[in-house]
mmCIF file of C-alpha atoms and ligand atoms in Angstrom:
data_model
loop_
_atom_site.group_PDB
_atom_site.id
_atom_site.type_symbol
_atom_site.label_atom_id
_atom_site.label_comp_id
_atom_site.label_asym_id
_atom_site.label_seq_id
_atom_site.Cartn_x
_atom_site.Cartn_y
_atom_site.Cartn_z
ATOM 1 C CA UNK A 1 -323.397 82.886 -210.488
ATOM 2 C CA UNK A 2 -320.896 79.975 -212.354
ATOM 3 C CA UNK A 3 -321.218 81.820 -215.879
ATOM 4 C CA UNK A 4 -319.792 85.176 -217.339
ATOM 5 C CA UNK A 5 -319.851 87.422 -219.950
ATOM 6 C CA UNK A 6 -317.207 87.167 -222.625
ATOM 7 C CA UNK A 7 -314.868 89.545 -222.085
ATOM 8 C CA UNK A 8 -314.183 90.059 -225.816
ATOM 9 C CA UNK A 9 -316.541 88.951 -228.843
ATOM 10 C CA UNK A 10 -312.964 87.940 -230.624
ATOM 11 C CA UNK A 11 -313.032 84.692 -230.009
ATOM 12 C CA UNK A 12 -313.654 83.311 -232.931
ATOM 13 C CA UNK A 13 -310.254 84.183 -234.216
ATOM 14 C CA UNK A 14 -308.177 82.784 -231.297
ATOM 15 C CA UNK A 15 -304.987 80.511 -231.652
ATOM 16 C CA UNK A 16 -303.777 77.825 -229.368
ATOM 17 C CA UNK A 17 -302.553 78.605 -225.985
ATOM 18 C CA UNK A 18 -298.977 77.661 -226.629
ATOM 19 C CA UNK A 19 -298.978 79.860 -229.629
ATOM 20 C CA UNK A 20 -299.195 83.005 -227.521
ATOM 21 C CA UNK A 21 -296.360 84.198 -225.361
ATOM 22 C CA UNK A 22 -295.801 85.824 -222.124
ATOM 23 C CA UNK A 23 -300.229 85.582 -221.051
ATOM 24 C CA UNK A 24 -300.743 87.540 -217.672
ATOM 25 C CA UNK A 25 -301.434 85.099 -214.946
ATOM 26 C CA UNK A 26 -300.141 82.182 -216.689
ATOM 27 C CA UNK A 27 -300.150 78.664 -215.493
ATOM 28 C CA UNK A 28 -299.015 75.709 -217.177
ATOM 29 C CA UNK A 29 -301.324 72.163 -218.267
ATOM 30 C CA UNK A 30 -300.092 69.190 -216.630
ATOM 31 C CA UNK A 31 -302.142 67.133 -217.760
ATOM 32 C CA UNK A 32 -305.107 66.893 -220.151
ATOM 33 C CA UNK A 33 -307.698 63.933 -220.392
ATOM 34 C CA UNK A 34 -310.248 63.519 -223.045
ATOM 35 C CA UNK A 35 -313.588 61.689 -221.273
ATOM 36 C CA UNK A 36 -315.960 62.080 -224.176
ATOM 37 C CA UNK A 37 -316.697 63.962 -227.461
ATOM 38 C CA UNK A 38 -318.092 66.446 -225.349
ATOM 39 C CA UNK A 39 -316.355 65.503 -222.216
ATOM 40 C CA UNK A 40 -312.401 66.704 -221.008
ATOM 41 C CA UNK A 41 -310.934 67.662 -217.860
ATOM 42 C CA UNK A 42 -307.449 69.501 -216.942
ATOM 43 C CA UNK A 43 -304.562 70.062 -214.447
ATOM 44 C CA UNK A 44 -302.562 73.286 -214.251
ATOM 45 C CA UNK A 45 -299.808 74.358 -211.696
ATOM 46 C CA UNK A 46 -301.620 76.408 -208.774
ATOM 47 C CA UNK A 47 -300.306 80.243 -208.239
ATOM 48 C CA UNK A 48 -298.343 80.267 -205.227
ATOM 49 C CA UNK A 49 -300.599 82.905 -203.788
ATOM 50 C CA UNK A 50 -304.148 81.634 -204.378
ATOM 51 C CA UNK A 51 -305.991 80.253 -201.173
ATOM 52 C CA UNK A 52 -309.384 78.911 -201.949
ATOM 53 C CA UNK A 53 -312.431 77.290 -200.034
ATOM 54 C CA UNK A 54 -313.148 73.962 -201.969
ATOM 55 C CA UNK A 55 -316.285 74.972 -204.017
ATOM 56 C CA UNK A 56 -315.045 78.055 -205.208
ATOM 57 C CA UNK A 57 -314.755 78.971 -209.317
ATOM 58 C CA UNK A 58 -312.145 81.686 -211.299
ATOM 59 C CA UNK A 59 -312.000 82.738 -214.148
ATOM 60 C CA UNK A 60 -309.906 80.966 -217.019
ATOM 61 C CA UNK A 61 -308.930 80.788 -220.733
ATOM 62 C CA UNK A 62 -306.701 81.814 -222.869
ATOM 63 C CA UNK A 63 -305.610 85.091 -224.959
ATOM 64 C CA UNK A 64 -307.834 86.289 -227.768
ATOM 65 C CA UNK A 65 -306.650 87.318 -231.430
ATOM 66 C CA UNK A 66 -305.471 91.047 -231.875
ATOM 67 C CA UNK A 67 -308.155 93.198 -232.706
ATOM 68 C CA UNK A 68 -307.782 93.790 -236.230
ATOM 69 C CA UNK A 69 -307.644 97.599 -235.342
ATOM 70 C CA UNK A 70 -305.434 98.240 -232.839
ATOM 71 C CA UNK A 71 -303.380 95.224 -232.503
ATOM 72 C CA UNK A 72 -304.201 94.752 -228.689
ATOM 73 C CA UNK A 73 -304.941 91.230 -227.557
ATOM 74 C CA UNK A 74 -307.693 90.214 -224.940
ATOM 75 C CA UNK A 75 -307.829 87.467 -222.433
ATOM 76 C CA UNK A 76 -311.128 85.377 -223.506
ATOM 77 C CA UNK A 77 -311.857 84.226 -219.848
ATOM 78 C CA UNK A 78 -314.809 82.125 -218.870
ATOM 79 C CA UNK A 79 -315.778 80.979 -214.456
ATOM 80 C CA UNK A 80 -314.714 77.786 -214.348
ATOM 81 C CA UNK A 81 -315.874 75.939 -210.662
ATOM 82 C CA UNK A 82 -312.150 74.207 -209.063
ATOM 83 C CA UNK A 83 -312.965 70.409 -209.300
ATOM 84 C CA UNK A 84 -309.734 69.983 -207.073
ATOM 85 C CA UNK A 85 -309.979 69.929 -203.435
ATOM 86 C CA UNK A 86 -308.469 73.113 -201.623
ATOM 87 C CA UNK A 87 -305.281 71.662 -200.552
ATOM 88 C CA UNK A 88 -304.301 69.864 -204.073
ATOM 89 C CA UNK A 89 -301.334 71.318 -205.096
ATOM 90 C CA UNK A 90 -302.383 71.514 -208.500
ATOM 91 C CA UNK A 91 -305.991 73.155 -209.596
ATOM 92 C CA UNK A 92 -307.911 70.888 -211.965
ATOM 93 C CA UNK A 93 -310.838 71.876 -214.469
ATOM 94 C CA UNK A 94 -313.633 70.023 -215.770
ATOM 95 C CA UNK A 95 -315.084 71.272 -218.905
ATOM 96 C CA UNK A 96 -317.664 70.566 -221.654
ATOM 97 C CA UNK A 97 -316.208 70.618 -225.409
ATOM 98 C CA UNK A 98 -318.677 73.166 -227.788
ATOM 99 C CA UNK A 99 -317.291 73.458 -231.019
ATOM 100 C CA UNK A 100 -318.775 77.256 -231.837
ATOM 101 C CA UNK A 101 -318.345 77.775 -228.482
ATOM 102 C CA UNK A 102 -316.115 80.902 -227.849
ATOM 103 C CA UNK A 103 -313.385 79.789 -225.618
ATOM 104 C CA UNK A 104 -313.823 76.038 -225.229
ATOM 105 C CA UNK A 105 -313.182 75.130 -229.047
ATOM 106 C CA UNK A 106 -310.090 76.671 -228.342
ATOM 107 C CA UNK A 107 -309.491 75.158 -224.730
ATOM 108 C CA UNK A 108 -310.397 71.658 -225.618
ATOM 109 C CA UNK A 109 -306.873 71.286 -227.648
ATOM 110 C CA UNK A 110 -304.843 72.385 -224.617
ATOM 111 C CA UNK A 111 -301.467 70.055 -224.456
ATOM 112 C CA UNK A 112 -299.459 69.437 -221.483
ATOM 113 C CA UNK A 113 -296.802 71.904 -221.138
ATOM 114 C CA UNK A 114 -299.381 75.074 -222.856
ATOM 115 C CA UNK A 115 -299.961 77.945 -220.929
ATOM 116 C CA UNK A 116 -303.397 78.883 -219.965
ATOM 117 C CA UNK A 117 -304.963 82.513 -218.281
ATOM 118 C CA UNK A 118 -305.765 81.774 -213.984
ATOM 119 C CA UNK A 119 -307.304 84.892 -212.253
ATOM 120 C CA UNK A 120 -306.520 84.599 -209.083
ATOM 121 C CA UNK A 121 -310.018 85.267 -207.306
ATOM 122 C CA UNK A 122 -311.702 82.763 -206.342
ATOM 123 C CA UNK A 123 -315.358 83.356 -205.485
ATOM 124 C CA UNK A 124 -318.960 81.476 -205.153
ATOM 125 C CA UNK A 125 -321.667 80.037 -203.165
ATOM 126 C CA UNK A 126 -321.390 76.498 -203.439
ATOM 127 C CA UNK A 127 -319.024 76.803 -200.273
ATOM 128 C CA UNK A 128 -319.268 74.995 -196.448
ATOM 129 C CA UNK A 129 -319.565 78.607 -195.079
ATOM 130 C CA UNK A 130 -322.750 79.152 -196.955
ATOM 131 C CA UNK A 131 -324.759 76.087 -195.335
ATOM 132 C CA UNK A 132 -325.556 75.873 -191.395
ATOM 133 C CA UNK A 133 -324.668 72.820 -189.581
ATOM 134 C CA UNK A 134 -326.622 68.965 -190.528
ATOM 135 C CA UNK A 135 -326.855 65.065 -190.394
ATOM 136 C CA UNK A 136 -326.382 64.904 -194.295
ATOM 137 C CA UNK A 137 -325.563 67.284 -197.274
ATOM 138 C CA UNK A 138 -326.393 66.382 -200.764
ATOM 139 C CA UNK A 139 -324.587 67.555 -203.803
ATOM 140 C CA UNK A 140 -327.118 67.332 -207.054
ATOM 141 C CA UNK A 141 -325.460 68.106 -210.726
ATOM 142 C CA UNK A 142 -326.046 67.843 -214.185
ATOM 143 C CA UNK A 143 -323.382 67.438 -216.662
ATOM 144 C CA UNK A 144 -320.071 69.729 -216.277
ATOM 145 C CA UNK A 145 -322.038 70.858 -212.893
ATOM 146 C CA UNK A 146 -320.200 67.591 -210.809
ATOM 147 C CA UNK A 147 -316.679 70.087 -210.982
ATOM 148 C CA UNK A 148 -317.017 71.727 -207.747
ATOM 149 C CA UNK A 149 -318.270 68.254 -205.574
ATOM 150 C CA UNK A 150 -314.900 66.880 -207.359
ATOM 151 C CA UNK A 151 -313.679 69.431 -204.770
ATOM 152 C CA UNK A 152 -315.688 68.813 -201.987
ATOM 153 C CA UNK A 153 -315.810 65.200 -202.250
ATOM 154 C CA UNK A 154 -311.927 65.262 -201.582
ATOM 155 C CA UNK A 155 -312.380 68.461 -198.830
ATOM 156 C CA UNK A 156 -311.946 66.578 -195.328
ATOM 157 C CA UNK A 157 -314.456 69.025 -193.808
ATOM 158 C CA UNK A 158 -317.318 67.361 -196.256
ATOM 159 C CA UNK A 159 -317.021 64.720 -194.403
ATOM 160 C CA UNK A 160 -316.500 66.581 -190.320
ATOM 161 C CA UNK A 161 -319.360 68.306 -191.049
ATOM 162 C CA UNK A 162 -321.641 65.407 -192.309
ATOM 163 C CA UNK A 163 -322.370 61.824 -191.218
ATOM 164 C CA UNK A 164 -323.930 61.305 -194.906
ATOM 165 C CA UNK A 165 -322.398 62.432 -198.425
ATOM 166 C CA UNK A 166 -325.051 61.984 -201.207
ATOM 167 C CA UNK A 167 -324.027 62.827 -204.580
ATOM 168 C CA UNK A 168 -326.570 62.208 -207.600
ATOM 169 C CA UNK A 169 -325.346 62.864 -211.115
ATOM 170 C CA UNK A 170 -327.634 63.271 -213.857
ATOM 171 C CA UNK A 171 -326.612 63.101 -218.034
ATOM 172 C CA UNK A 172 -327.974 62.791 -221.116
ATOM 173 C CA UNK A 173 -325.497 59.878 -221.991
ATOM 174 C CA UNK A 174 -323.365 56.744 -219.716
ATOM 175 C CA UNK A 175 -319.898 57.857 -220.708
ATOM 176 C CA UNK A 176 -320.962 61.711 -218.764
ATOM 177 C CA UNK A 177 -320.602 60.135 -215.865
ATOM 178 C CA UNK A 178 -317.328 58.034 -215.938
ATOM 179 C CA UNK A 179 -315.153 61.378 -215.034
ATOM 180 C CA UNK A 180 -317.284 61.517 -211.754
ATOM 181 C CA UNK A 181 -317.901 57.540 -211.216
ATOM 182 C CA UNK A 182 -313.764 57.417 -211.338
ATOM 183 C CA UNK A 183 -313.298 60.179 -209.119
ATOM 184 C CA UNK A 184 -315.277 58.671 -206.852
ATOM 185 C CA UNK A 185 -314.726 55.251 -206.634
ATOM 186 C CA UNK A 186 -310.630 57.112 -206.192
ATOM 187 C CA UNK A 187 -311.719 58.083 -202.907
ATOM 188 C CA UNK A 188 -311.585 54.717 -201.407
ATOM 189 C CA UNK A 189 -307.432 54.908 -201.617
ATOM 190 C CA UNK A 190 -307.408 58.806 -200.872
ATOM 191 C CA UNK A 191 -304.785 58.867 -198.379
ATOM 192 C CA UNK A 192 -305.487 62.268 -197.058
ATOM 193 C CA UNK A 193 -309.363 61.567 -196.574
ATOM 194 C CA UNK A 194 -308.018 57.894 -195.583
ATOM 195 C CA UNK A 195 -305.944 59.460 -192.308
ATOM 196 C CA UNK A 196 -307.766 62.866 -191.542
ATOM 197 C CA UNK A 197 -311.369 61.457 -191.675
ATOM 198 C CA UNK A 198 -310.467 57.537 -190.780
ATOM 199 C CA UNK A 199 -310.517 54.220 -192.724
ATOM 200 C CA UNK A 200 -313.430 53.535 -194.522
ATOM 201 C CA UNK A 201 -315.011 57.756 -194.541
ATOM 202 C CA UNK A 202 -315.955 56.744 -197.906
ATOM 203 C CA UNK A 203 -318.813 54.494 -196.406
ATOM 204 C CA UNK A 204 -320.660 57.965 -195.348
ATOM 205 C CA UNK A 205 -321.057 58.502 -199.587
ATOM 206 C CA UNK A 206 -324.053 57.308 -201.202
ATOM 207 C CA UNK A 207 -323.949 58.196 -205.323
ATOM 208 C CA UNK A 208 -326.804 57.917 -207.518
ATOM 209 C CA UNK A 209 -326.195 58.577 -210.983
ATOM 210 C CA UNK A 210 -328.954 59.189 -213.295
ATOM 211 C CA UNK A 211 -328.831 58.754 -216.931
ATOM 212 C CA UNK A 212 -331.885 60.740 -219.598
ATOM 213 C CA UNK A 213 -331.520 59.848 -222.874
ATOM 214 C CA UNK A 214 -329.205 56.393 -223.149
ATOM 215 C CA UNK A 215 -329.321 53.401 -220.952
ATOM 216 C CA UNK A 216 -328.060 53.347 -217.288
ATOM 217 C CA UNK A 217 -329.237 51.236 -214.298
ATOM 218 C CA UNK A 218 -331.049 54.546 -213.300
ATOM 219 C CA UNK A 219 -332.720 56.220 -216.006
ATOM 220 C CA UNK A 220 -334.796 59.893 -215.399
ATOM 221 C CA UNK A 221 -333.917 62.911 -214.250
ATOM 222 C CA UNK A 222 -333.004 63.114 -210.401
ATOM 223 C CA UNK A 223 -336.144 65.623 -209.740
ATOM 224 C CA UNK A 224 -338.351 63.582 -211.375
ATOM 225 C CA UNK A 225 -336.916 60.404 -209.528
ATOM 226 C CA UNK A 226 -337.203 62.827 -205.561
ATOM 227 C CA UNK A 227 -341.171 64.092 -206.712
ATOM 228 C CA UNK A 228 -342.354 59.994 -207.392
ATOM 229 C CA UNK A 229 -339.822 59.142 -204.323
ATOM 230 C CA UNK A 230 -337.809 56.637 -206.186
ATOM 231 C CA UNK A 231 -335.062 57.896 -205.627
ATOM 232 C CA UNK A 232 -335.348 58.522 -201.800
ATOM 233 C CA UNK A 233 -336.114 54.686 -201.786
ATOM 234 C CA UNK A 234 -333.410 53.530 -203.675
ATOM 235 C CA UNK A 235 -331.110 56.014 -201.264
ATOM 236 C CA UNK A 236 -332.822 54.868 -198.396
ATOM 237 C CA UNK A 237 -333.498 57.763 -196.815
ATOM 238 C CA UNK A 238 -336.089 60.209 -196.342
ATOM 239 C CA UNK A 239 -337.034 63.401 -198.387
ATOM 240 C CA UNK A 240 -334.869 66.636 -197.283
ATOM 241 C CA UNK A 241 -336.302 68.549 -194.469
ATOM 242 C CA UNK A 242 -334.953 71.034 -192.860
ATOM 243 C CA UNK A 243 -333.586 69.760 -189.546
ATOM 244 C CA UNK A 244 -330.955 67.367 -191.000
ATOM 245 C CA UNK A 245 -330.493 68.370 -194.816
ATOM 246 C CA UNK A 246 -328.010 70.540 -196.284
ATOM 247 C CA UNK A 247 -327.772 70.606 -199.986
ATOM 248 C CA UNK A 248 -325.642 72.448 -202.911
ATOM 249 C CA UNK A 249 -326.749 72.589 -206.833
ATOM 250 C CA UNK A 250 -324.828 72.868 -210.067
ATOM 251 C CA UNK A 251 -327.029 72.418 -212.694
ATOM 252 C CA UNK A 252 -328.146 74.338 -215.831
ATOM 253 C CA UNK A 253 -330.430 76.812 -215.516
ATOM 254 C CA UNK A 254 -334.040 74.656 -215.741
ATOM 255 C CA UNK A 255 -332.144 72.286 -213.436
ATOM 256 C CA UNK A 256 -331.464 74.700 -210.653
ATOM 257 C CA UNK A 257 -334.771 76.552 -210.953
ATOM 258 C CA UNK A 258 -336.745 73.104 -210.763
ATOM 259 C CA UNK A 259 -334.854 72.102 -207.305
ATOM 260 C CA UNK A 260 -334.563 75.237 -205.958
ATOM 261 C CA UNK A 261 -338.535 75.967 -206.406
ATOM 262 C CA UNK A 262 -339.204 71.703 -205.131
ATOM 263 C CA UNK A 263 -336.529 72.365 -202.015
ATOM 264 C CA UNK A 264 -338.703 75.498 -200.481
ATOM 265 C CA UNK A 265 -342.093 74.779 -201.776
ATOM 266 C CA UNK A 266 -342.359 71.150 -201.078
ATOM 267 C CA UNK A 267 -338.997 70.391 -198.592
ATOM 268 C CA UNK A 268 -338.995 73.679 -196.610
ATOM 269 C CA UNK A 269 -335.575 74.541 -197.108
ATOM 270 C CA UNK A 270 -334.349 78.111 -196.876
ATOM 271 C CA UNK A 271 -331.413 79.316 -199.570
ATOM 272 C CA UNK A 272 -328.539 80.311 -197.991
ATOM 273 C CA UNK A 273 -325.130 82.364 -198.934
ATOM 274 C CA UNK A 274 -322.003 83.408 -198.070
ATOM 275 C CA UNK A 275 -322.934 86.436 -195.961
ATOM 276 C CA UNK A 276 -326.126 84.331 -194.251
ATOM 277 C CA UNK A 277 -325.543 80.465 -193.626
ATOM 278 C CA UNK A 278 -329.065 78.303 -194.578
ATOM 279 C CA UNK A 279 -329.793 75.441 -195.980
ATOM 280 C CA UNK A 280 -329.350 74.894 -199.800
ATOM 281 C CA UNK A 281 -327.027 77.011 -202.197
ATOM 282 C CA UNK A 282 -327.392 77.259 -205.947
ATOM 283 C CA UNK A 283 -324.532 77.865 -208.981
ATOM 284 C CA UNK A 284 -325.030 77.533 -212.453
ATOM 285 C CA UNK A 285 -322.444 75.670 -214.065
ATOM 286 C CA UNK A 286 -321.055 76.215 -217.028
ATOM 287 C CA UNK A 287 -321.992 75.975 -220.580
ATOM 288 C CA UNK A 288 -320.080 77.187 -223.649
HETATM 289 P P1 A2P B 301 -332.904 65.909 -220.394
HETATM 290 O O1 A2P B 301 -332.142 64.516 -221.509
HETATM 291 O O2 A2P B 301 -334.391 65.183 -219.958
HETATM 292 O O3 A2P B 301 -333.029 66.981 -220.798
HETATM 293 P P2 A2P B 301 -327.984 69.635 -220.489
HETATM 294 O O4 A2P B 301 -326.632 68.406 -221.552
HETATM 295 O O5 A2P B 301 -329.389 69.595 -221.489
HETATM 296 O O6 A2P B 301 -327.023 70.668 -219.850
HETATM 297 O O7 A2P B 301 -328.603 68.480 -219.629
HETATM 298 C C1 A2P B 301 -327.628 67.772 -218.542
HETATM 299 C C2 A2P B 301 -328.734 66.723 -217.782
HETATM 300 O O8 A2P B 301 -329.443 67.347 -216.805
HETATM 301 C C3 A2P B 301 -329.431 65.846 -219.068
HETATM 302 O O9 A2P B 301 -329.818 64.506 -218.318
HETATM 303 C C4 A2P B 301 -331.472 66.957 -219.177
HETATM 304 O O10 A2P B 301 -331.757 65.802 -219.234
HETATM 305 C C5 A2P B 301 -330.866 66.726 -217.371
HETATM 306 N N1 A2P B 301 -332.207 68.475 -217.531
HETATM 307 C C6 A2P B 301 -332.291 68.972 -218.337
HETATM 308 N N2 A2P B 301 -333.293 69.741 -217.368
HETATM 309 C C7 A2P B 301 -333.221 69.112 -216.415
HETATM 310 C C8 A2P B 301 -334.375 69.825 -215.877
HETATM 311 N N3 A2P B 301 -335.434 70.881 -215.362
HETATM 312 N N4 A2P B 301 -334.656 68.963 -214.182
HETATM 313 C C9 A2P B 301 -334.030 68.232 -214.609
HETATM 314 N N5 A2P B 301 -332.875 67.686 -215.047
HETATM 315 C C10 A2P B 301 -332.670 68.044 -216.017
#
């Protein structure tokens, strides 16, 4: 799972990161971009020893305020998918801002030069190792569930292993698609991918953004669009099947469960894991 319980509950009293000296596992923020009033992304330095597989997550956070009784401070950490690929010299994260969220109410105020805590222990199931070979890979995201796919879309292995890469992203409002759209557009000029996979590698990508609560060129939940057959007709591909299709899912809990049910009971796909690769893998997107 890509979401964990808080390490401490004293989050409401957190101070901004820059006010806290000598963080354990400290990394320095190098860039912050605000996409909407609910979404932001940031980049930070990468621990020299950290190796991870594209699609994995780590625990990141800030230091909580001193306990009123003991004076001790505890880190407040959450699981965040790494949005940058494994080869990137920096780390990137894509986050929601929840105004009363224990961590994100504070994390949303970080600025270049601030420090965050990053525990260098990557884990996760949205990795190529958890899937058996196939022809086409599907990435299904809602909201900030796009983050692990921002990593995997920049990962050469994705294009080495698959002929077609389909990314669907369902959000409430059109502005919530911008981070993903700009990232996908930027792939055309990605030097590493053009060099390693070949010019025009990006033609393997099919991007299918949809919104549910604001007008956009394609409206509706991806689950409904698949059930009706509309998504497959739009994309010009047949419905998923165990011979050719592999999938990774990262969204809210209801979305994940609905897709898992659809995959297992309609398309006949089997869920995989690091220890037992199969046709699809699921992880919950970070929500508060
Ligand atoms: P909807 O607006 O119809 O609820 P959230 O911000 O609540 O995490 O939702 C992100 C997006 O995921 C929204 O567009 C939402 O659609 C959609 N969504 C929520 N639950 C499901 C589900 N069970 N199946 C498909 N899409 C879902």
